[in-house]
Coordinates of C-alpha atoms and ligand atoms in Angstrom, one line a residue:
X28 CA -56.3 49.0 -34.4
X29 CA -59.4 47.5 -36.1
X30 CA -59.6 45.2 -38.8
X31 CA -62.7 44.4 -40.9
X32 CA -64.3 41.0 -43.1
X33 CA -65.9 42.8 -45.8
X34 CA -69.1 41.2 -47.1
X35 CA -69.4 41.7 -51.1
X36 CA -73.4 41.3 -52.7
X37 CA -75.5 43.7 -50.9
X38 CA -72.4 45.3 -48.7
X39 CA -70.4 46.8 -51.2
X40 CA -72.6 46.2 -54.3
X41 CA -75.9 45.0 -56.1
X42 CA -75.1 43.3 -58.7
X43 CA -73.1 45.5 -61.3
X44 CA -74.8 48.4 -59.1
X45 CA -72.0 50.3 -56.6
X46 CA -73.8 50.9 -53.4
X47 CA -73.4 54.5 -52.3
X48 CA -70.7 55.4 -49.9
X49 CA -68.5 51.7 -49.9
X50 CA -66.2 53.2 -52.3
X51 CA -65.5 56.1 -49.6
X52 CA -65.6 53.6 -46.8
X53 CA -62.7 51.3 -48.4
X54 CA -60.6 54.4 -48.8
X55 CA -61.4 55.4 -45.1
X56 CA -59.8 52.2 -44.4
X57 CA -56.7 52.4 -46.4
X58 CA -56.2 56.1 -45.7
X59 CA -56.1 54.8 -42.0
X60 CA -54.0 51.8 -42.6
X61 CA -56.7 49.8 -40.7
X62 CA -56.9 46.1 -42.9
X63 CA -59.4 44.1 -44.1
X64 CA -60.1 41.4 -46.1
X65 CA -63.0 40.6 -48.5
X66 CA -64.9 37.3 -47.4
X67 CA -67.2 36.1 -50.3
X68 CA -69.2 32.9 -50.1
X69 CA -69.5 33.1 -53.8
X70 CA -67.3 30.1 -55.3
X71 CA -68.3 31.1 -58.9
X72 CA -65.5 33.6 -59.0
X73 CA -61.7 33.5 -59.3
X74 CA -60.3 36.6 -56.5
X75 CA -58.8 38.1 -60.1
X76 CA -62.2 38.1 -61.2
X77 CA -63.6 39.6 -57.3
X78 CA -61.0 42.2 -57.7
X79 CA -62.1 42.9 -61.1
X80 CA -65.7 43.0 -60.4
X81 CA -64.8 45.8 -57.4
X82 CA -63.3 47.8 -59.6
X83 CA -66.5 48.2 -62.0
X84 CA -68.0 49.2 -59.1
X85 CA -65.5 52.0 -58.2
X86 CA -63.6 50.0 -55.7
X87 CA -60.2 49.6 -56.6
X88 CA -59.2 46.2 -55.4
X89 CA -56.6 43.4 -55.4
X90 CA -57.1 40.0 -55.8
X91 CA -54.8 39.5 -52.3
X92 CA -57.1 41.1 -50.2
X93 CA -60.3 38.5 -51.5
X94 CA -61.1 35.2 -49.8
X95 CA -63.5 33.1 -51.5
X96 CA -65.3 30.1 -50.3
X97 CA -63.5 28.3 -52.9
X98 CA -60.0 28.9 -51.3
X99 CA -61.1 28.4 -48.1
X100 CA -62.3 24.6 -49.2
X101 CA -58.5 24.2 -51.3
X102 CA -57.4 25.2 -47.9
X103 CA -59.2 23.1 -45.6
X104 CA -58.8 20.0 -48.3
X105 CA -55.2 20.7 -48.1
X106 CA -55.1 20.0 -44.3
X107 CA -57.2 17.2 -44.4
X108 CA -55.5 15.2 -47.8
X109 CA -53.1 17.5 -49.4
X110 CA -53.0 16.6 -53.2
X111 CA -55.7 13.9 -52.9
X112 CA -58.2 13.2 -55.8
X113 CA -61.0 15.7 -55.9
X114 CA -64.2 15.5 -58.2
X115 CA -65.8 19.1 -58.9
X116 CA -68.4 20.6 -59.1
X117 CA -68.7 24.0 -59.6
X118 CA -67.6 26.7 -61.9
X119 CA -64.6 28.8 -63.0
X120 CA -63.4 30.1 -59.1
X121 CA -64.0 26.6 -57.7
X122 CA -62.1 24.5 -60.3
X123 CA -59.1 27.1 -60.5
X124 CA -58.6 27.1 -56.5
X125 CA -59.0 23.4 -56.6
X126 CA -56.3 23.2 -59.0
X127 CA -53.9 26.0 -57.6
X128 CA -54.1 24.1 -54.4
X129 CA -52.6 21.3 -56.6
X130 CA -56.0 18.4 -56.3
X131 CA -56.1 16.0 -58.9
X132 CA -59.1 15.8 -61.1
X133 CA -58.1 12.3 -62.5
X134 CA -61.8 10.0 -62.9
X135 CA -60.1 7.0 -63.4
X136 CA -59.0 7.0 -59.8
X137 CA -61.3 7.2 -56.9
X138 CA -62.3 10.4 -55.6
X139 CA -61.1 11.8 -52.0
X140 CA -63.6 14.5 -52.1
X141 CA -66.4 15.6 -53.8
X142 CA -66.2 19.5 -53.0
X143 CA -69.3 21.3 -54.6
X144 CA -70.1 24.9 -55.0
X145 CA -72.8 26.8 -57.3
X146 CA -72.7 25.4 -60.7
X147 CA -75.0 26.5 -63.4
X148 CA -74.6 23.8 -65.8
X149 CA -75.9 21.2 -62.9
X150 CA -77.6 18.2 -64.1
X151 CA -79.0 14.6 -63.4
X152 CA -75.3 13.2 -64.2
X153 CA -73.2 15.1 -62.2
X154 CA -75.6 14.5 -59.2
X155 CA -74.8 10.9 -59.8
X156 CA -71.6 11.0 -60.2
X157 CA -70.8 13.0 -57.2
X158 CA -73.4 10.4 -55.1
X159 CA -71.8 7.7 -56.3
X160 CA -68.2 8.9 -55.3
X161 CA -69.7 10.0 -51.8
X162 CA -71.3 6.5 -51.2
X163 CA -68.0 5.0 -52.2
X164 CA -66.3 6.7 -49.3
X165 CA -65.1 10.3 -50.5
X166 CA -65.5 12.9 -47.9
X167 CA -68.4 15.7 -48.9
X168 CA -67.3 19.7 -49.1
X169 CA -70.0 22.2 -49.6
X170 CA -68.4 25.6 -50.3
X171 CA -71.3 27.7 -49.0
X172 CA -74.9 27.0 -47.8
X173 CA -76.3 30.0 -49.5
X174 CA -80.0 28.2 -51.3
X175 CA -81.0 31.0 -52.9
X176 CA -79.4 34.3 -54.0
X177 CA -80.7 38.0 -54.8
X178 CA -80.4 38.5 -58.4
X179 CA -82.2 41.5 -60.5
X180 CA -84.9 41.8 -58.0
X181 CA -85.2 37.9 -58.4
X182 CA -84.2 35.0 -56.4
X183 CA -82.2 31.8 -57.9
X184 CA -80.6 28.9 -56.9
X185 CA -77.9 28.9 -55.1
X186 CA -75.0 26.4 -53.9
X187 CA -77.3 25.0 -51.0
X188 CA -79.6 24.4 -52.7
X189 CA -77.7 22.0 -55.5
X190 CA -76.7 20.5 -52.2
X191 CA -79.8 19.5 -51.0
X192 CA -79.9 16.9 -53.8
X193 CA -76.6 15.2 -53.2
X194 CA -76.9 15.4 -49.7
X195 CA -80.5 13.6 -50.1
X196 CA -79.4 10.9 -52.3
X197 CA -75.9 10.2 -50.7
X198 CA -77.4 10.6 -47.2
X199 CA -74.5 12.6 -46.0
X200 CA -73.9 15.7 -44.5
X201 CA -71.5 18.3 -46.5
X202 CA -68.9 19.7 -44.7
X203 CA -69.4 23.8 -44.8
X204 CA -66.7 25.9 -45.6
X205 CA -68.4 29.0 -46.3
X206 CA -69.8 31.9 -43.6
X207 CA -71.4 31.1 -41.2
X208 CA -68.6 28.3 -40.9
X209 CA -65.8 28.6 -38.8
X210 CA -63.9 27.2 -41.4
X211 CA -63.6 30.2 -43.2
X212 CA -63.9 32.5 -40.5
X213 CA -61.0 30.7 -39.3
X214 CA -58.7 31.1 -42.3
X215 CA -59.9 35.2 -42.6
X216 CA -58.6 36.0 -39.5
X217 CA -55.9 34.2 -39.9
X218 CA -55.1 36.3 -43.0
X219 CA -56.4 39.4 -41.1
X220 CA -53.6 38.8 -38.0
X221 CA -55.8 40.8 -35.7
X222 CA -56.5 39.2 -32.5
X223 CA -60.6 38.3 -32.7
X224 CA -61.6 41.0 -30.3
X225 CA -60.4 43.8 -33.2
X226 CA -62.2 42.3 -35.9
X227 CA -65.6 43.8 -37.4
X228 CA -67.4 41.3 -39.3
X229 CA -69.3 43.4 -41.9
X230 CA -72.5 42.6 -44.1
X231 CA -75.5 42.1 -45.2
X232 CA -77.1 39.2 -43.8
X233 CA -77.9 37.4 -40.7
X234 CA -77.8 34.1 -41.2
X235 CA -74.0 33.9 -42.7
X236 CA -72.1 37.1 -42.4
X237 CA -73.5 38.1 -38.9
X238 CA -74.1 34.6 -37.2
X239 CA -70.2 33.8 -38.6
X240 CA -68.8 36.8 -37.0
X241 CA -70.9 36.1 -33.8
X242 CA -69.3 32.7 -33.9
X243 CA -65.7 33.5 -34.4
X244 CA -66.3 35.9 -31.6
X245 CA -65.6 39.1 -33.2
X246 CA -67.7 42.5 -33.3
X247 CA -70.6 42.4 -36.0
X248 CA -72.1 44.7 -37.9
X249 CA -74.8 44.8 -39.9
X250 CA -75.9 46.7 -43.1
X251 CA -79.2 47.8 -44.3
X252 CA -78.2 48.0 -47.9
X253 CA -78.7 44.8 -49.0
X254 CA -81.6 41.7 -48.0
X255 CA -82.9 44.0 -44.8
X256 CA -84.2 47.2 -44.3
X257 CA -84.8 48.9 -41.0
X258 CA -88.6 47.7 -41.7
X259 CA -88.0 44.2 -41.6
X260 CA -84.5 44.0 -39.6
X261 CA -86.2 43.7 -36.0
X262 CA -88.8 40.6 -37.4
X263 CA -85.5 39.1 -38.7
X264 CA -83.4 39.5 -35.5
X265 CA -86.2 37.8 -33.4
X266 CA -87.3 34.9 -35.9
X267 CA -83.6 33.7 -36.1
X268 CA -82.0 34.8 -32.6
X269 CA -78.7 36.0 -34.7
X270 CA -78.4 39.8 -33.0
X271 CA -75.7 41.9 -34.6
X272 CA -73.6 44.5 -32.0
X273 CA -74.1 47.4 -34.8
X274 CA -77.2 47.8 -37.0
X275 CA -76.1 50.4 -39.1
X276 CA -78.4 52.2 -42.5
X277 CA -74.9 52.0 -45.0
X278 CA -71.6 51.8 -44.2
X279 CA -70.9 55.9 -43.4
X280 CA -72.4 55.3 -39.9
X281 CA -70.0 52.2 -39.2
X282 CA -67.0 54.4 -40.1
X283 CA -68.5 56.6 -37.9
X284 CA -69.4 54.5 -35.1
X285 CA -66.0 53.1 -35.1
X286 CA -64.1 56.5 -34.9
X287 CA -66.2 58.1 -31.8
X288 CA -65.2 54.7 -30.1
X289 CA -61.3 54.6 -31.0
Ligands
MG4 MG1 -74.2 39.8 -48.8

Protein backbone atom coordinates (compact mmCIF):
# COMPACT_ATOMS: atom_id res chain seq x y z
CA UNK A 1 0.00 0.00 0.00
CA UNK A 2 1.32 3.55 -0.62
CA UNK A 3 1.59 6.26 1.68
CA UNK A 4 2.22 9.90 0.66
CA UNK A 5 4.11 13.31 2.51
CA UNK A 6 1.96 15.93 1.29
CA UNK A 7 3.55 19.28 0.51
CA UNK A 8 1.09 22.30 1.43
CA UNK A 9 2.02 26.12 -0.55
CA UNK A 10 2.03 25.39 -4.13
CA UNK A 11 0.90 21.51 -3.75
CA UNK A 12 -2.36 21.76 -2.39
CA UNK A 13 -2.84 25.59 -2.42
CA UNK A 14 -1.69 29.24 -3.31
CA UNK A 15 -2.11 31.12 -0.81
CA UNK A 16 -5.90 31.35 0.18
CA UNK A 17 -6.21 29.99 -3.54
CA UNK A 18 -7.34 25.89 -3.73
CA UNK A 19 -5.34 24.50 -6.44
CA UNK A 20 -7.58 22.51 -8.87
CA UNK A 21 -7.91 18.89 -8.36
CA UNK A 22 -5.97 18.38 -4.60
CA UNK A 23 -9.31 18.51 -3.06
CA UNK A 24 -10.28 15.29 -5.29
CA UNK A 25 -6.83 13.86 -4.89
CA UNK A 26 -7.06 13.88 -0.84
CA UNK A 27 -10.34 12.06 -1.12
CA UNK A 28 -8.77 9.58 -3.67
CA UNK A 29 -6.62 8.89 -0.85
CA UNK A 30 -9.06 8.44 1.93
CA UNK A 31 -11.61 6.66 -0.29
CA UNK A 32 -8.68 4.14 -0.69
CA UNK A 33 -7.49 4.06 2.80
CA UNK A 34 -3.95 4.78 1.44
CA UNK A 35 -2.35 7.42 4.46
CA UNK A 36 -0.60 10.33 4.39
CA UNK A 37 0.59 12.97 6.33
CA UNK A 38 0.98 16.79 5.68
CA UNK A 39 4.79 17.91 5.95
CA UNK A 40 4.91 21.78 6.14
CA UNK A 41 8.14 23.69 6.66
CA UNK A 42 6.07 26.53 7.63
CA UNK A 43 6.62 27.09 11.63
CA UNK A 44 4.34 30.14 11.58
CA UNK A 45 1.38 27.87 12.02
CA UNK A 46 -0.22 25.78 14.83
CA UNK A 47 -1.46 22.09 12.92
CA UNK A 48 -5.12 23.49 14.31
CA UNK A 49 -4.46 26.41 12.28
CA UNK A 50 -2.92 23.99 9.05
CA UNK A 51 -6.03 22.02 9.30
CA UNK A 52 -8.01 25.16 9.41
CA UNK A 53 -6.37 26.76 6.51
CA UNK A 54 -7.09 23.30 4.39
CA UNK A 55 -10.41 23.44 4.95
CA UNK A 56 -10.81 27.17 3.40
CA UNK A 57 -9.36 25.65 0.61
CA UNK A 58 -11.94 22.78 0.28
CA UNK A 59 -9.77 20.21 1.93
CA UNK A 60 -11.25 18.88 4.97
CA UNK A 61 -8.39 18.23 7.32
CA UNK A 62 -7.32 17.35 10.86
CA UNK A 63 -4.78 18.83 12.75
CA UNK A 64 -3.42 14.87 13.37
CA UNK A 65 -2.58 14.27 10.06
CA UNK A 66 -0.13 17.84 9.92
CA UNK A 67 3.57 17.84 10.78
CA UNK A 68 5.03 21.17 11.02
CA UNK A 69 8.64 22.15 11.18
CA UNK A 70 7.93 23.41 14.46
CA UNK A 71 6.97 19.92 15.98
CA UNK A 72 9.58 18.34 14.39
CA UNK A 73 12.20 20.78 16.32
CA UNK A 74 9.98 20.16 19.90
CA UNK A 75 10.63 16.62 18.84
CA UNK A 76 14.14 16.58 18.10
CA UNK A 77 14.85 19.12 21.31
CA UNK A 78 13.06 16.58 23.24
CA UNK A 79 15.62 13.80 22.39
CA UNK A 80 18.45 15.91 22.73
CA UNK A 81 17.42 17.92 26.36
CA UNK A 82 13.97 17.09 27.18
CA UNK A 83 12.50 20.06 29.19
CA UNK A 84 15.65 22.22 28.89
CA UNK A 85 15.53 26.03 28.59
CA UNK A 86 14.73 27.26 25.14
CA UNK A 87 14.79 30.94 23.91
CA UNK A 88 12.26 31.61 20.76
CA UNK A 89 12.09 32.98 18.11
CA UNK A 90 9.40 32.68 15.92
CA UNK A 91 5.63 33.02 15.89
CA UNK A 92 2.34 31.54 17.07
CA UNK A 93 3.09 27.60 15.68
CA UNK A 94 6.74 27.72 16.93
CA UNK A 95 6.13 29.05 20.44
CA UNK A 96 2.94 26.70 21.01
CA UNK A 97 4.94 23.40 20.00
CA UNK A 98 7.80 24.62 21.96
CA UNK A 99 5.60 24.81 24.89
CA UNK A 100 3.38 21.68 24.28
CA UNK A 101 6.68 19.85 24.21
CA UNK A 102 6.95 21.26 27.75
CA UNK A 103 10.56 23.80 27.03
CA UNK A 104 11.01 26.41 29.47
CA UNK A 105 11.02 29.93 28.30
CA UNK A 106 12.48 31.28 31.63
CA UNK A 107 15.40 34.44 30.63
CA UNK A 108 16.73 34.46 33.88
CA UNK A 109 18.22 31.15 33.32
CA UNK A 110 20.49 30.28 30.59
CA UNK A 111 19.31 29.17 27.40
CA UNK A 112 19.80 25.34 26.07
CA UNK A 113 18.66 26.29 22.70
CA UNK A 114 17.98 29.02 20.69
CA UNK A 115 15.41 27.31 18.11
CA UNK A 116 14.35 29.95 15.46
CA UNK A 117 11.81 29.86 12.76
CA UNK A 118 10.04 32.79 10.55
CA UNK A 119 9.25 35.64 12.75
CA UNK A 120 7.77 38.80 11.45
CA UNK A 121 8.30 41.04 14.18
CA UNK A 122 12.38 40.23 13.93
CA UNK A 123 14.51 42.95 15.03
CA UNK A 124 18.11 44.13 16.02
CA UNK A 125 17.34 42.80 19.73
CA UNK A 126 16.24 39.60 19.31
CA UNK A 127 19.30 38.98 16.91
CA UNK A 128 21.31 39.79 19.91
CA UNK A 129 19.75 38.10 22.22
CA UNK A 130 19.70 34.88 20.44
CA UNK A 131 23.71 35.55 19.49
CA UNK A 132 24.45 36.12 22.72
CA UNK A 133 22.79 32.86 24.12
CA UNK A 134 24.46 30.93 21.15
CA UNK A 135 28.02 32.30 21.96
CA UNK A 136 27.27 31.37 25.57
CA UNK A 137 26.98 27.76 24.61
CA UNK A 138 23.18 27.05 23.68
CA UNK A 139 22.85 24.66 20.83
CA UNK A 140 21.35 26.56 17.47
CA UNK A 141 17.83 24.95 15.82
CA UNK A 142 16.71 26.41 12.63
CA UNK A 143 13.20 25.10 11.84
CA UNK A 144 13.45 25.40 8.07
CA UNK A 145 15.92 26.87 5.53
CA UNK A 146 13.39 28.27 3.30
CA UNK A 147 15.08 32.28 2.55
CA UNK A 148 12.53 33.42 0.67
CA UNK A 149 8.78 32.44 0.13
CA UNK A 150 6.11 32.93 -2.76
CA UNK A 151 3.62 35.35 -1.60
CA UNK A 152 0.90 37.32 -3.94
CA UNK A 153 3.11 36.95 -6.96
CA UNK A 154 5.90 38.40 -4.60
CA UNK A 155 8.84 37.06 -2.80
CA UNK A 156 9.56 37.75 1.08
CA UNK A 157 11.67 36.73 3.70
CA UNK A 158 11.66 33.67 4.92
CA UNK A 159 13.08 31.67 8.11
CA UNK A 160 16.56 31.19 6.26
CA UNK A 161 16.99 34.12 5.63
CA UNK A 162 16.50 35.64 9.43
CA UNK A 163 19.09 32.89 9.92
CA UNK A 164 21.63 34.17 7.93
CA UNK A 165 22.07 36.91 10.43
CA UNK A 166 22.39 34.86 13.63
CA UNK A 167 24.29 32.40 12.00
CA UNK A 168 26.77 35.26 10.78
CA UNK A 169 27.23 36.97 13.99
CA UNK A 170 27.25 33.85 16.29
CA UNK A 171 29.45 32.02 13.80
CA UNK A 172 27.53 28.85 14.10
CA UNK A 173 25.83 26.51 12.04
CA UNK A 174 21.87 25.94 12.82
CA UNK A 175 20.85 22.65 13.09
CA UNK A 176 17.97 22.05 10.27
CA UNK A 177 14.90 20.47 11.16
CA UNK A 178 12.86 21.25 8.32
CA UNK A 179 12.73 19.35 4.50
CA UNK A 180 15.17 18.76 3.03
CA UNK A 181 16.48 17.51 6.60
CA UNK A 182 16.31 14.19 7.61
CA UNK A 183 15.20 15.33 10.77
CA UNK A 184 11.86 15.68 9.75
CA UNK A 185 11.78 13.24 7.16
CA UNK A 186 12.66 11.10 9.86
CA UNK A 187 9.88 11.81 12.30
CA UNK A 188 7.09 11.73 8.97
CA UNK A 189 7.71 8.43 8.26
CA UNK A 190 7.81 7.58 11.45
CA UNK A 191 4.26 8.84 11.83
CA UNK A 192 3.49 7.49 8.31
CA UNK A 193 4.51 3.52 9.51
CA UNK A 194 5.16 2.67 5.93
CA UNK A 195 8.38 1.06 5.22
CA UNK A 196 10.51 3.93 3.04
CA UNK A 197 10.15 2.15 -0.22
CA UNK A 198 6.03 2.86 -0.11
CA UNK A 199 6.29 6.36 0.57
CA UNK A 200 5.69 9.20 -2.19
CA UNK A 201 7.19 12.33 -1.18
CA UNK A 202 4.86 14.98 -2.90
CA UNK A 203 5.49 18.75 -3.83
CA UNK A 204 6.37 21.52 -5.21
CA UNK A 205 9.92 22.14 -5.03
CA UNK A 206 13.30 20.73 -5.57
CA UNK A 207 15.45 21.91 -3.27
CA UNK A 208 13.27 20.75 0.02
CA UNK A 209 10.34 18.62 -0.73
CA UNK A 210 12.11 16.56 -3.63
CA UNK A 211 15.84 16.54 -2.48
CA UNK A 212 14.21 15.41 1.29
CA UNK A 213 12.34 12.58 -0.22
CA UNK A 214 15.33 11.61 -2.39
CA UNK A 215 17.27 11.63 0.84
CA UNK A 216 15.07 9.54 3.03
CA UNK A 217 15.08 7.23 0.11
CA UNK A 218 11.50 7.23 -0.77
CA UNK A 219 9.73 7.77 -4.30
CA UNK A 220 9.38 11.52 -5.28
CA UNK A 221 7.18 13.31 -7.12
CA UNK A 222 7.05 16.46 -8.32
CA UNK A 223 4.25 19.04 -9.10
CA UNK A 224 4.01 21.71 -11.57
CA UNK A 225 1.52 23.77 -9.70
CA UNK A 226 3.44 25.71 -7.76
CA UNK A 227 7.47 27.50 -8.20
CA UNK A 228 7.97 25.28 -11.70
CA UNK A 229 6.39 24.97 -14.74
CA UNK A 230 7.15 22.34 -17.37
CA UNK A 231 9.02 25.54 -19.05
CA UNK A 232 11.54 25.91 -16.45
CA UNK A 233 11.46 22.39 -14.69
CA UNK A 234 14.27 20.73 -17.01
CA UNK A 235 16.83 24.22 -16.35
CA UNK A 236 15.97 23.48 -12.72
CA UNK A 237 16.57 19.70 -12.58
CA UNK A 238 20.18 20.28 -14.26
CA UNK A 239 21.27 23.57 -12.34
CA UNK A 240 20.63 21.71 -8.90
CA UNK A 241 21.20 17.90 -9.77
CA UNK A 242 17.93 17.17 -7.43
CA UNK A 243 15.90 14.74 -10.17
CA UNK A 244 12.39 13.73 -9.04
CA UNK A 245 11.15 9.83 -10.13
CA UNK A 246 7.66 11.55 -11.32
CA UNK A 247 7.33 15.02 -12.87
CA UNK A 248 3.73 15.27 -12.96
CA UNK A 249 1.44 18.72 -14.47
CA UNK A 250 -1.08 18.57 -11.02
CA UNK A 251 -1.79 16.05 -8.87
CA UNK A 252 -4.67 13.96 -11.23
CA UNK A 253 -1.68 12.42 -13.17
CA UNK A 254 0.12 11.21 -9.77
CA UNK A 255 -3.19 9.49 -8.75
CA UNK A 256 -3.02 8.16 -12.00
CA UNK A 257 0.40 7.16 -12.35
CA UNK A 258 0.16 5.37 -9.05
CA UNK A 259 -2.93 3.25 -9.93
CA UNK A 260 -1.68 1.82 -13.43
CA UNK A 261 1.40 0.77 -11.29
CA UNK A 262 -0.41 -0.92 -8.24
MG1 LIG B 1 5.58 24.01 -1.56
Amino acid sequence: MPGFLLDLDGTLYHGDQPIAGAAEFIRWLKEHGYPYLYVTNNSSRTPEQVAAHLAKVGIDAAAKEVLTSAQAAALYMQEQRPGANAYIIGETGLQLAMQEGGFTTADEAPADFVVQGIDRSFSYVKLAEAVRRIRAGAAYVLTNPDHLLPWNNELQPGAGSISASIERASETKPVVIGKPSPIIMNYAIRRLGLPKEHIWVVGDNLLTDIQGGIAAECHTALVLTGLLTRETVQEHVERTGVKPELVCDNLQQLSGHIQAIL
